[in-house]
XYZ file of C-alpha atoms in Angstrom:
639
model
C 31.490 40.231 -52.536
C 31.000 36.477 -52.819
C 33.363 35.917 -49.902
C 31.423 38.399 -47.775
C 28.104 36.708 -48.656
C 29.495 33.267 -47.876
C 30.864 34.490 -44.541
C 27.491 36.046 -43.653
C 25.552 32.869 -44.486
C 28.000 30.795 -42.458
C 27.472 33.033 -39.444
C 23.703 32.740 -39.800
C 23.839 28.938 -39.893
C 26.131 28.878 -36.862
C 24.271 31.428 -34.751
C 20.644 30.412 -35.392
C 20.899 26.849 -33.970
C 22.814 28.154 -30.958
C 20.207 30.858 -30.341
C 17.328 28.410 -30.772
C 18.916 26.060 -28.297
C 19.524 28.881 -25.837
C 15.896 30.017 -25.755
C 14.162 26.615 -25.883
C 11.252 26.616 -23.445
C 11.282 24.267 -20.489
C 8.956 22.747 -17.935
C 8.915 24.275 -14.427
C 11.543 21.681 -13.439
C 13.846 22.771 -16.255
C 13.258 19.911 -18.716
C 13.427 21.193 -22.326
C 10.155 20.713 -24.177
C 11.981 18.654 -26.799
C 12.762 16.048 -24.109
C 9.217 15.645 -22.777
C 8.416 12.637 -24.944
C 11.573 10.709 -24.094
C 11.222 11.412 -20.365
C 7.594 10.279 -20.323
C 8.474 7.200 -22.345
C 11.029 6.280 -19.676
C 8.389 6.547 -16.943
C 5.874 4.565 -18.970
C 8.395 1.803 -19.639
C 9.376 1.576 -15.966
C 6.141 2.097 -14.038
C 2.967 2.155 -16.102
C 2.273 -1.588 -16.136
C 2.093 -1.544 -12.327
C -0.495 1.227 -12.044
C -2.778 1.552 -15.056
C -3.949 -0.080 -18.255
C -4.045 3.181 -20.191
C -2.880 6.779 -20.087
C -3.534 9.968 -22.049
C -1.371 12.999 -21.447
C -1.323 16.543 -22.833
C 1.188 19.280 -22.022
C 0.558 22.951 -22.783
C 3.018 25.813 -22.830
C 2.512 29.449 -23.832
C -0.935 28.881 -25.289
C -0.137 25.760 -27.314
C -0.305 21.994 -26.893
C 3.384 21.098 -27.069
C 2.957 17.383 -26.422
C 0.133 14.853 -26.424
C 0.260 11.091 -26.454
C -1.725 8.002 -25.547
C -0.269 4.876 -23.965
C -1.812 1.487 -23.343
C -5.365 0.505 -24.140
C -8.792 2.058 -23.863
C -10.212 -1.452 -24.230
C -7.864 -4.329 -23.458
C -10.170 -7.039 -24.787
C -10.558 -5.381 -28.182
C -6.985 -3.973 -28.151
C -8.140 -0.402 -28.796
C -5.222 1.960 -28.106
C -5.526 5.225 -26.200
C -5.756 8.314 -28.413
C -5.479 11.658 -26.554
C -7.694 13.361 -29.144
C -10.536 10.839 -29.265
C -10.416 8.541 -26.217
C -12.973 9.687 -23.654
C -12.201 9.400 -19.938
C -14.261 9.982 -16.815
C -12.865 13.257 -15.490
C -14.313 12.732 -11.994
C -13.692 15.647 -9.613
C -11.671 17.561 -12.197
C -15.222 18.412 -13.309
C -15.441 20.733 -10.289
C -13.109 23.237 -11.984
C -15.842 23.862 -14.535
C -18.344 24.545 -11.742
C -15.943 27.052 -10.183
C -15.480 28.739 -13.557
C -19.256 28.881 -14.087
C -19.693 30.580 -10.722
C -17.059 33.194 -11.507
C -18.680 33.896 -14.869
C -21.890 34.776 -13.026
C -19.918 36.828 -10.502
C -18.477 38.816 -13.398
C -22.000 39.408 -14.736
C -23.135 40.695 -11.342
C -25.598 37.833 -10.890
C -23.773 36.285 -7.924
C -22.023 37.718 -4.897
C -19.707 35.223 -3.224
C -20.434 36.622 0.239
C -24.231 36.696 0.142
C -26.258 34.252 2.202
C -26.908 31.188 0.063
C -30.678 31.507 0.508
C -30.648 34.630 -1.697
C -29.961 32.394 -4.704
C -32.141 29.382 -3.913
C -35.768 29.050 -5.046
C -37.991 29.651 -2.032
C -39.433 26.146 -2.053
C -35.952 24.601 -2.376
C -34.694 26.731 0.490
C -37.485 25.397 2.692
C -36.937 21.801 1.621
C -33.192 21.881 2.247
C -33.720 23.603 5.598
C -30.021 24.168 6.292
C -29.324 24.483 10.000
C -26.472 26.973 9.538
C -26.200 29.824 7.037
C -23.326 29.919 4.581
C -22.211 31.632 1.375
C -21.083 30.789 -2.161
C -17.527 31.416 -0.983
C -18.036 28.715 1.635
C -19.140 26.298 -1.090
C -16.035 27.092 -3.150
C -13.854 26.600 -0.070
C -15.606 23.393 1.073
C -16.330 25.257 4.305
C -20.158 25.225 4.411
C -20.164 22.767 7.318
C -21.229 19.580 5.518
C -20.241 16.115 6.624
C -20.717 12.959 4.533
C -23.867 11.206 3.328
C -22.970 8.222 1.181
C -26.437 7.189 0.011
C -27.981 7.814 -3.433
C -24.775 9.394 -4.783
C -23.859 6.935 -7.543
C -25.260 4.070 -9.578
C -23.947 1.699 -12.231
C -24.740 3.496 -15.482
C -25.762 0.412 -17.470
C -28.458 -0.325 -14.881
C -30.085 3.112 -15.142
C -33.097 3.361 -17.407
C -33.934 6.680 -19.050
C -37.141 7.032 -17.045
C -35.284 6.548 -13.743
C -32.979 9.555 -14.129
C -33.648 12.339 -11.675
C -33.090 16.086 -11.705
C -30.183 17.744 -9.943
C -32.586 19.224 -7.406
C -34.063 15.786 -6.652
C -30.572 14.338 -6.309
C -29.537 17.021 -3.838
C -32.649 16.572 -1.702
C -32.071 12.797 -1.637
C -28.436 13.115 -0.549
C -28.259 16.066 1.846
C -25.630 15.546 4.559
C -25.825 17.137 8.003
C -23.887 20.298 8.789
C -21.455 19.143 11.442
C -19.348 22.287 11.949
C -19.749 26.052 11.790
C -19.314 27.426 8.254
C -16.083 29.336 7.508
C -14.299 27.765 10.476
C -12.929 24.630 8.805
C -12.984 22.643 5.558
C -14.573 19.334 4.665
C -14.412 18.217 1.048
C -18.004 18.034 -0.129
C -19.398 16.715 -3.413
C -22.814 17.821 -2.185
C -21.582 21.386 -1.686
C -20.219 21.662 -5.221
C -23.356 20.115 -6.732
C -25.405 22.622 -4.731
C -23.280 25.445 -6.144
C -23.992 24.136 -9.663
C -27.712 24.031 -8.863
C -27.494 27.702 -7.901
C -25.731 28.439 -11.210
C -28.651 26.739 -12.934
C -31.303 28.706 -11.015
C -29.591 32.089 -11.374
C -28.772 31.675 -15.074
C -32.057 30.049 -16.073
C -30.194 27.211 -17.827
C -29.881 23.625 -16.659
C -26.296 23.334 -15.390
C -24.955 21.003 -18.100
C -26.393 23.346 -20.735
C -24.837 26.408 -19.054
C -21.492 24.594 -18.984
C -21.805 23.623 -22.668
C -22.815 27.116 -23.848
C -20.358 29.115 -21.724
C -17.286 26.871 -21.466
C -17.203 23.843 -23.755
C -18.454 25.447 -26.977
C -16.371 28.650 -26.765
C -13.229 26.556 -26.266
C -14.035 24.074 -29.045
C -14.271 21.156 -26.586
C -16.429 19.049 -28.894
C -15.364 15.730 -27.348
C -16.328 16.667 -23.786
C -19.837 16.334 -22.393
C -21.551 16.194 -19.046
C -23.946 13.482 -17.956
C -27.267 14.832 -19.235
C -25.676 15.164 -22.684
C -23.628 11.949 -22.909
C -26.147 9.609 -21.289
C -27.559 7.414 -24.021
C -25.332 8.975 -26.713
C -23.825 5.796 -28.170
C -21.773 7.681 -30.763
C -19.972 9.578 -27.995
C -19.700 6.644 -25.592
C -18.207 4.281 -28.165
C -14.966 6.233 -27.729
C -15.030 5.909 -23.938
C -12.196 4.008 -22.297
C -13.049 1.033 -20.104
C -12.414 1.665 -16.406
C -10.363 -0.747 -14.315
C -9.349 -1.590 -10.768
C -6.193 -3.400 -9.603
C -6.990 -7.050 -8.855
C -4.268 -7.490 -6.225
C -2.409 -10.016 -8.384
C -0.507 -7.613 -10.584
C -3.333 -7.235 -13.089
C -6.545 -5.250 -13.515
C -10.248 -6.021 -13.561
C -12.709 -4.082 -15.665
C -15.091 -1.925 -13.637
C -18.518 -0.521 -14.634
C -18.928 3.195 -15.130
C -20.958 5.594 -13.032
C -24.237 7.418 -13.268
C -24.010 10.296 -10.772
C -27.291 11.953 -9.731
C -25.254 14.930 -8.390
C -23.474 15.026 -11.745
C -21.727 18.466 -11.608
C -19.472 17.101 -8.861
C -17.832 14.584 -11.188
C -19.701 13.229 -14.236
C -17.938 15.181 -16.983
C -16.411 12.917 -19.668
C -13.823 14.110 -22.161
C -10.460 13.780 -23.898
C -7.005 14.982 -22.923
C -6.797 17.298 -25.946
C -10.124 18.922 -25.021
C -9.135 19.472 -21.405
C -5.869 21.010 -22.631
C -7.967 23.721 -24.296
C -9.424 24.551 -20.888
C -5.906 24.816 -19.442
C -4.837 27.157 -22.244
C -7.899 29.355 -21.639
C -6.910 29.748 -17.990
C -3.442 31.043 -18.891
C -3.709 33.770 -21.556
C -0.748 36.092 -22.179
C -0.142 38.616 -19.421
C -2.723 41.396 -19.509
C -4.927 39.705 -22.103
C -8.434 38.404 -21.310
C -9.394 34.757 -21.222
C -12.011 33.478 -23.680
C -13.913 32.386 -20.553
C -14.312 35.924 -19.157
C -14.897 39.411 -20.466
C -12.451 40.925 -18.003
C -8.963 39.671 -17.181
C -9.516 40.745 -13.571
C -12.126 37.997 -13.149
C -9.648 35.298 -14.152
C -7.000 36.754 -11.841
C -9.544 36.829 -9.020
C -10.549 33.202 -9.599
C -6.938 32.047 -9.427
C -6.265 34.020 -6.229
C -6.840 32.856 -2.625
C -10.494 32.750 -1.587
C -10.283 31.810 2.076
C -11.605 34.235 4.645
C -9.429 33.180 7.585
C -5.767 32.511 6.688
C -5.165 30.904 10.067
C -7.356 27.906 9.285
C -8.379 28.088 5.610
C -5.456 28.179 3.240
C -4.669 26.610 -0.110
C -7.996 27.087 -1.927
C -8.221 29.562 -4.811
C -11.955 29.819 -5.485
C -12.105 26.033 -5.633
C -8.758 25.465 -7.364
C -6.330 23.633 -5.077
C -2.731 24.665 -4.619
C -0.136 22.001 -5.434
C 3.305 21.439 -4.007
C 5.642 22.300 -6.902
C 8.864 24.180 -7.564
C 6.713 27.177 -8.556
C 3.098 27.996 -7.548
C 0.705 25.547 -9.217
C -3.071 25.134 -9.170
C -5.488 22.426 -10.250
C -7.659 19.536 -9.192
C -7.405 15.768 -9.229
C -10.261 13.323 -9.639
C -11.043 9.678 -9.156
C -13.866 7.198 -9.653
C -13.810 3.458 -9.131
C -12.349 3.018 -12.614
C -10.456 6.221 -13.469
C -7.923 8.692 -12.043
C -7.217 12.145 -13.442
C -5.170 15.226 -12.653
C -5.159 18.749 -14.042
C -2.401 21.177 -13.065
C -1.552 24.655 -14.346
C 1.391 26.913 -13.522
C 0.057 30.370 -14.466
C 3.376 32.203 -13.971
C 4.979 30.001 -16.649
C 1.850 29.400 -18.734
C 2.521 25.707 -18.347
C -0.076 23.002 -17.820
C -0.297 19.242 -17.715
C -3.332 16.966 -18.033
C -3.009 13.291 -17.178
C -5.903 10.840 -17.537
C -5.810 7.138 -16.619
C -8.457 4.464 -16.942
C -7.570 2.681 -13.718
C -8.397 3.478 -10.105
C -4.996 3.690 -8.477
C -3.506 5.418 -11.501
C -2.975 8.487 -9.325
C 0.277 6.927 -8.071
C 1.636 6.896 -11.619
C 0.257 10.390 -12.218
C 2.244 11.557 -9.206
C 5.477 10.356 -10.822
C 4.650 12.421 -13.919
C 3.918 15.509 -11.817
C 7.185 15.089 -9.926
C 8.985 14.989 -13.275
C 7.480 18.174 -14.705
C 6.384 20.406 -11.801
C 8.540 18.887 -9.043
C 7.992 19.412 -5.320
C 9.608 21.397 -2.562
C 10.187 18.603 -0.080
C 13.950 18.756 -0.452
C 14.031 22.542 -0.063
C 16.140 23.833 2.814
C 13.681 25.756 4.986
C 14.982 28.740 6.950
C 15.636 28.064 10.604
C 13.127 29.844 12.797
C 13.911 30.298 16.453
C 11.529 30.256 19.396
C 8.988 27.951 17.770
C 6.690 25.983 20.089
C 7.667 22.394 20.779
C 6.198 20.040 18.178
C 5.132 17.617 20.901
C 2.308 20.034 21.763
C 0.376 19.024 18.608
C 0.677 15.249 18.917
C -2.404 13.071 19.133
C -5.104 11.390 17.060
C -7.266 13.441 14.686
C -10.425 12.579 12.779
C -11.396 14.242 9.492
C -14.500 16.402 9.459
C -15.349 14.640 6.203
C -17.166 11.980 8.187
C -20.587 10.488 8.807
C -22.898 11.796 11.507
C -26.545 11.154 12.239
C -26.918 7.932 10.221
C -25.933 4.280 10.521
C -22.620 4.896 8.715
C -21.427 6.904 11.739
C -20.387 3.781 13.586
C -18.099 2.952 10.641
C -16.163 6.251 10.730
C -13.092 4.660 12.262
C -13.326 1.655 9.937
C -13.920 3.534 6.665
C -12.148 6.831 7.354
C -9.786 6.023 10.176
C -7.864 8.575 12.214
C -4.626 10.439 11.556
C -1.963 9.944 14.189
C 0.469 12.809 14.729
C 3.749 12.015 16.504
C 6.741 14.236 17.265
C 10.236 13.202 16.112
C 11.995 16.193 17.598
C 11.063 19.664 18.819
C 10.306 20.908 15.270
C 9.433 17.755 13.310
C 6.306 15.601 13.283
C 5.014 12.621 11.354
C 1.454 12.212 10.166
C 0.345 8.588 9.796
C -2.751 8.269 7.589
C -2.892 4.465 7.733
C -1.343 3.771 4.312
C 1.766 5.883 4.659
C 3.614 8.473 6.711
C 4.328 12.088 5.773
C 7.033 13.933 7.700
C 6.559 17.657 8.344
C 8.909 20.386 9.617
C 7.631 23.392 11.586
C 8.194 26.635 9.621
C 5.929 28.988 11.589
C 4.268 28.594 14.988
C 2.031 25.520 14.610
C 2.490 25.554 10.808
C 4.320 22.545 9.329
C 5.681 21.899 5.821
C 6.048 18.424 4.245
C 9.663 17.294 3.885
C 9.287 13.575 3.194
C 6.771 10.841 2.317
C 7.517 7.147 2.755
C 5.009 5.475 0.395
C 3.411 6.263 -2.985
C 0.104 6.932 -1.197
C 1.813 9.300 1.236
C 3.505 11.055 -1.677
C 0.097 11.658 -3.287
C -1.261 12.891 0.049
C 1.598 15.381 0.442
C 1.051 16.885 -3.022
C -1.942 18.985 -1.894
C -1.470 18.691 1.893
C 2.077 20.002 1.819
C 1.310 22.437 4.641
C -0.755 21.734 7.717
C -1.976 24.243 10.309
C -2.874 23.404 13.882
C -5.521 25.372 15.738
C -4.645 25.774 19.409
C -6.665 26.764 22.463
C -4.966 27.254 25.825
C -1.879 25.508 24.493
C -3.800 22.420 23.378
C -4.596 21.381 19.782
C -8.294 21.419 18.874
C -7.975 20.887 15.138
C -5.750 20.785 12.087
C -6.288 22.194 8.586
C -4.813 20.186 5.726
C -4.201 23.064 3.311
C -7.640 23.793 1.953
C -8.566 20.152 1.451
C -9.901 18.967 4.772
C -9.830 19.798 8.433
C -9.654 17.374 11.286
C -10.552 17.595 14.948
C -8.845 16.043 17.910
C -10.076 12.476 18.212
C -9.891 11.867 21.930
C -13.223 10.544 23.227
C -13.763 10.621 26.967
C -13.620 7.429 28.969
C -17.412 7.500 29.249
C -17.840 7.928 25.474
C -15.378 5.130 24.802
C -17.163 2.790 27.179
C -20.545 3.615 25.626
C -19.215 3.164 22.089
C -17.436 -0.116 22.765
C -20.301 -1.303 24.952
C -22.868 -0.633 22.216
C -20.889 -2.583 19.642
C -20.401 -5.405 22.124
C -24.130 -5.520 22.936
C -24.941 -5.634 19.229
C -22.500 -8.453 18.615
C -23.568 -10.491 21.651
C -27.212 -9.703 20.874
C -26.917 -11.158 17.395
C -25.255 -14.311 18.735
C -27.701 -14.623 21.637
C -30.852 -14.194 19.613
C -29.666 -16.392 16.779
C -29.509 -19.354 19.175
C -32.822 -18.398 20.777
C -34.969 -20.397 18.308
C -33.460 -23.581 19.717
C -34.184 -22.532 23.291
C -37.654 -21.299 22.360
C -38.436 -24.603 20.639
C -37.416 -26.634 23.666
C -39.394 -24.488 26.078
C -42.435 -24.422 23.842
C -42.804 -28.184 24.136
C -42.197 -28.251 27.891
C -45.630 -27.081 28.994
C -46.096 -26.354 32.709
C -49.817 -25.969 32.912
C -52.514 -23.880 31.356
C -51.851 -20.759 33.412
C -48.202 -20.699 32.432
C -48.836 -21.491 28.756
C -50.202 -18.037 27.902
C -47.325 -16.296 29.623
C -44.849 -18.662 27.971
C -46.203 -17.701 24.566
C -45.693 -14.020 25.403
C -42.086 -14.672 26.412
C -41.585 -16.578 23.194
C -42.995 -13.600 21.313
C -40.448 -11.288 22.961
C -37.681 -13.734 22.035
C -38.930 -13.868 18.469
C -38.715 -10.065 18.285
C -35.072 -10.340 19.331
C -34.409 -12.988 16.689
C -35.992 -10.815 14.004
C -34.042 -7.739 15.155
C -30.827 -9.783 14.854
C -31.702 -11.160 11.413
C -32.669 -7.693 10.177
C -29.350 -6.259 11.428
C -27.338 -9.023 9.746
C -29.134 -8.555 6.433
C -28.738 -4.773 6.641
C -24.986 -4.995 7.276
C -24.562 -7.489 4.440
C -26.421 -5.184 2.059
C -24.376 -2.201 3.189
C -21.147 -4.115 2.643
C -22.199 -5.456 -0.739
C -23.646 -2.102 -1.851
C -20.614 0.114 -1.299
C -20.166 2.396 -3.184
C -23.655 2.107 -4.725
C -25.812 2.372 -1.585
C -29.299 3.814 -1.969
C -31.806 4.772 0.713
C -34.350 2.560 -1.065
C -32.174 -0.380 -0.029
C -31.997 0.730 3.595
C -35.505 2.057 4.207
C -37.260 -1.367 4.510
C -34.829 -2.360 7.258
C -35.527 0.862 9.136
C -39.274 0.263 8.970
C -38.813 -3.338 10.102
C -36.941 -2.065 13.153
C -39.814 0.277 14.001
C -42.420 -2.453 13.512
C -40.458 -4.844 15.714
C -40.055 -2.128 18.329
C -43.847 -1.642 18.448
C -44.402 -5.401 18.793
C -41.791 -5.560 21.528
C -43.413 -2.761 23.527
C -46.905 -4.271 23.124
C -45.727 -7.740 24.106
C -43.871 -6.331 27.090
C -46.948 -4.445 28.350
C -49.264 -7.446 27.879
C -46.756 -9.788 29.538
C -46.625 -7.472 32.567
C -50.405 -7.760 32.920
C -50.199 -11.576 32.866
C -47.210 -11.425 35.175
C -49.284 -9.682 37.865
C -52.263 -11.995 37.463
C -50.482 -15.332 37.260
C -48.411 -17.229 39.774
C -45.143 -17.542 37.862
C -42.239 -19.726 38.946
C -39.063 -17.951 40.097
C -36.841 -19.415 37.373
C -39.395 -18.313 34.788
C -39.377 -14.789 36.248
C -35.597 -14.652 35.982
C -35.712 -15.912 32.408
C -38.407 -13.374 31.559
C -36.670 -10.331 33.058
C -33.251 -11.247 31.661
C -34.683 -11.719 28.140
C -36.590 -8.419 28.252
C -33.606 -6.534 29.702
C -31.187 -7.905 27.146
C -33.521 -7.188 24.242
C -34.025 -3.655 25.576
C -30.235 -3.139 25.634
C -29.992 -4.556 22.131
C -32.657 -2.136 20.874
C -30.982 0.797 22.653
C -27.663 -0.050 21.002
C -29.389 -0.129 17.615
C -31.005 3.220 18.383
C -27.679 4.718 19.450
C -26.079 3.348 16.282
C -28.690 5.203 14.174
C -30.301 2.025 12.869
C -33.667 3.713 13.215
C -32.745 6.622 10.917
C -31.238 7.019 7.450
């Protein structure tokens, strides 16, 4: 009997470890959970010092946090280490996932229909004040397909400089930062912070709760996210903010400079602050066991709907799942990244494996290091052998320059589109392969369907990040010619091929502005000399009028220089209050110019003016008129 018992115990001790090893859970890339810490430590040791001052990471699997760790410092000066449970990070655009969830909660309650006209859910007075040119739906807002371009004024401020009495409501923020609608809704995508903030405003109006309060009551509290708060709740809360990590930017010399944190008037688009452990609870809630409901919804079907495709036209709108972005991984993955001037974040879930990873850094540029972590645990499909498809169109048919729809139109920033946003150049390598050059790297794509290309390589860290969510691109063709490209639910771009006339006008306007500034800045010298060279009483009055016209030109030039300097120094904290005085000065100078021109014509007819004076007069007026027209065309008379 004793021998039998001993034999049985020996078998148990031998079999149990083998069985445990055989069923150990893994990441989507096959890494056993027990090796996560050592693999991350290797990455941290090799790369972290180059990309970020601090890092918090949390990994979830099958409803549990299986790993969490902090690396580096939340505050370098005071040597405060990162703690994933207590160190607060700016979550930036990862915040948008909470807006999407809020919307779907109201859809489940029957208070929102994703395909209703947006005006159904706006207060009547707000609807009139926004005065949208084109109608769109909540689905369009989720898909970033409501038609909005960019408007980079009044969207952020340095938090320490904001007094409590200068905070504004979400409605006021939206009205102060409304961009133009530059394309037809549902036909393309253009990533829009305004659109998501507008969706949150609708959540507020429909629910009767201010958005941050709705988010707290319906998401944060039910999930026990006690160390996560949105702007109206963390602003001025010193107890909460004392745990906030300091944001940083690379200084170009291998180190990092501390950067101030943001106050965002359109706060639902990116002002949520929280810890890695808290955000892990959100990931767990999005991946309950199969068939079971999420604590965020009453019905499992609502969660499944939210994590399913939401685009209405698969030919041009793919890759967005009710706001969640699809990620290139070895298995289907969803999530959202975020970035401010001092932080980078990423949130990725793999619902089929109930696996999730949250990575938070307190350095702008940390996304490059985050990408290395994602490659380790969710992988990518760039080395996958794609099936050969015959009779595909020649890749050379889609070559050319493309400009993102996420661009400025109708304000003075429009002239800086090429400078700030640039263009994407598409070139063909062979009949089925193209490269996309975004300016800071090249992604190589292989054609897998007619005019549909899949990423197969990226040559720089920036290009690698780009390819993570733009791993498929879709060209829209008309009569065999490309008219646009969709970058997998993130952005669309249009062919950037201005006509010869448009190019001449554009270059000519910039040239006139440049020459005008130079010309009128040396005018005071010429005016001074001529003022003291009197030619008689009759000419003196006319001479003064000419000098007045010249002075208008000088003031236009000075105003333009000061405006451009303030724009350059203000990025990314530009406010219309900074720009408005310059706009009014331009209008005042324009009125003076017109009045002086009319009066000078009267004197011109009455007086006997010398020929050289006539030439000087007409050339000055003509050049100033061209200068003013170039300013008008450059939108320096509008905000």
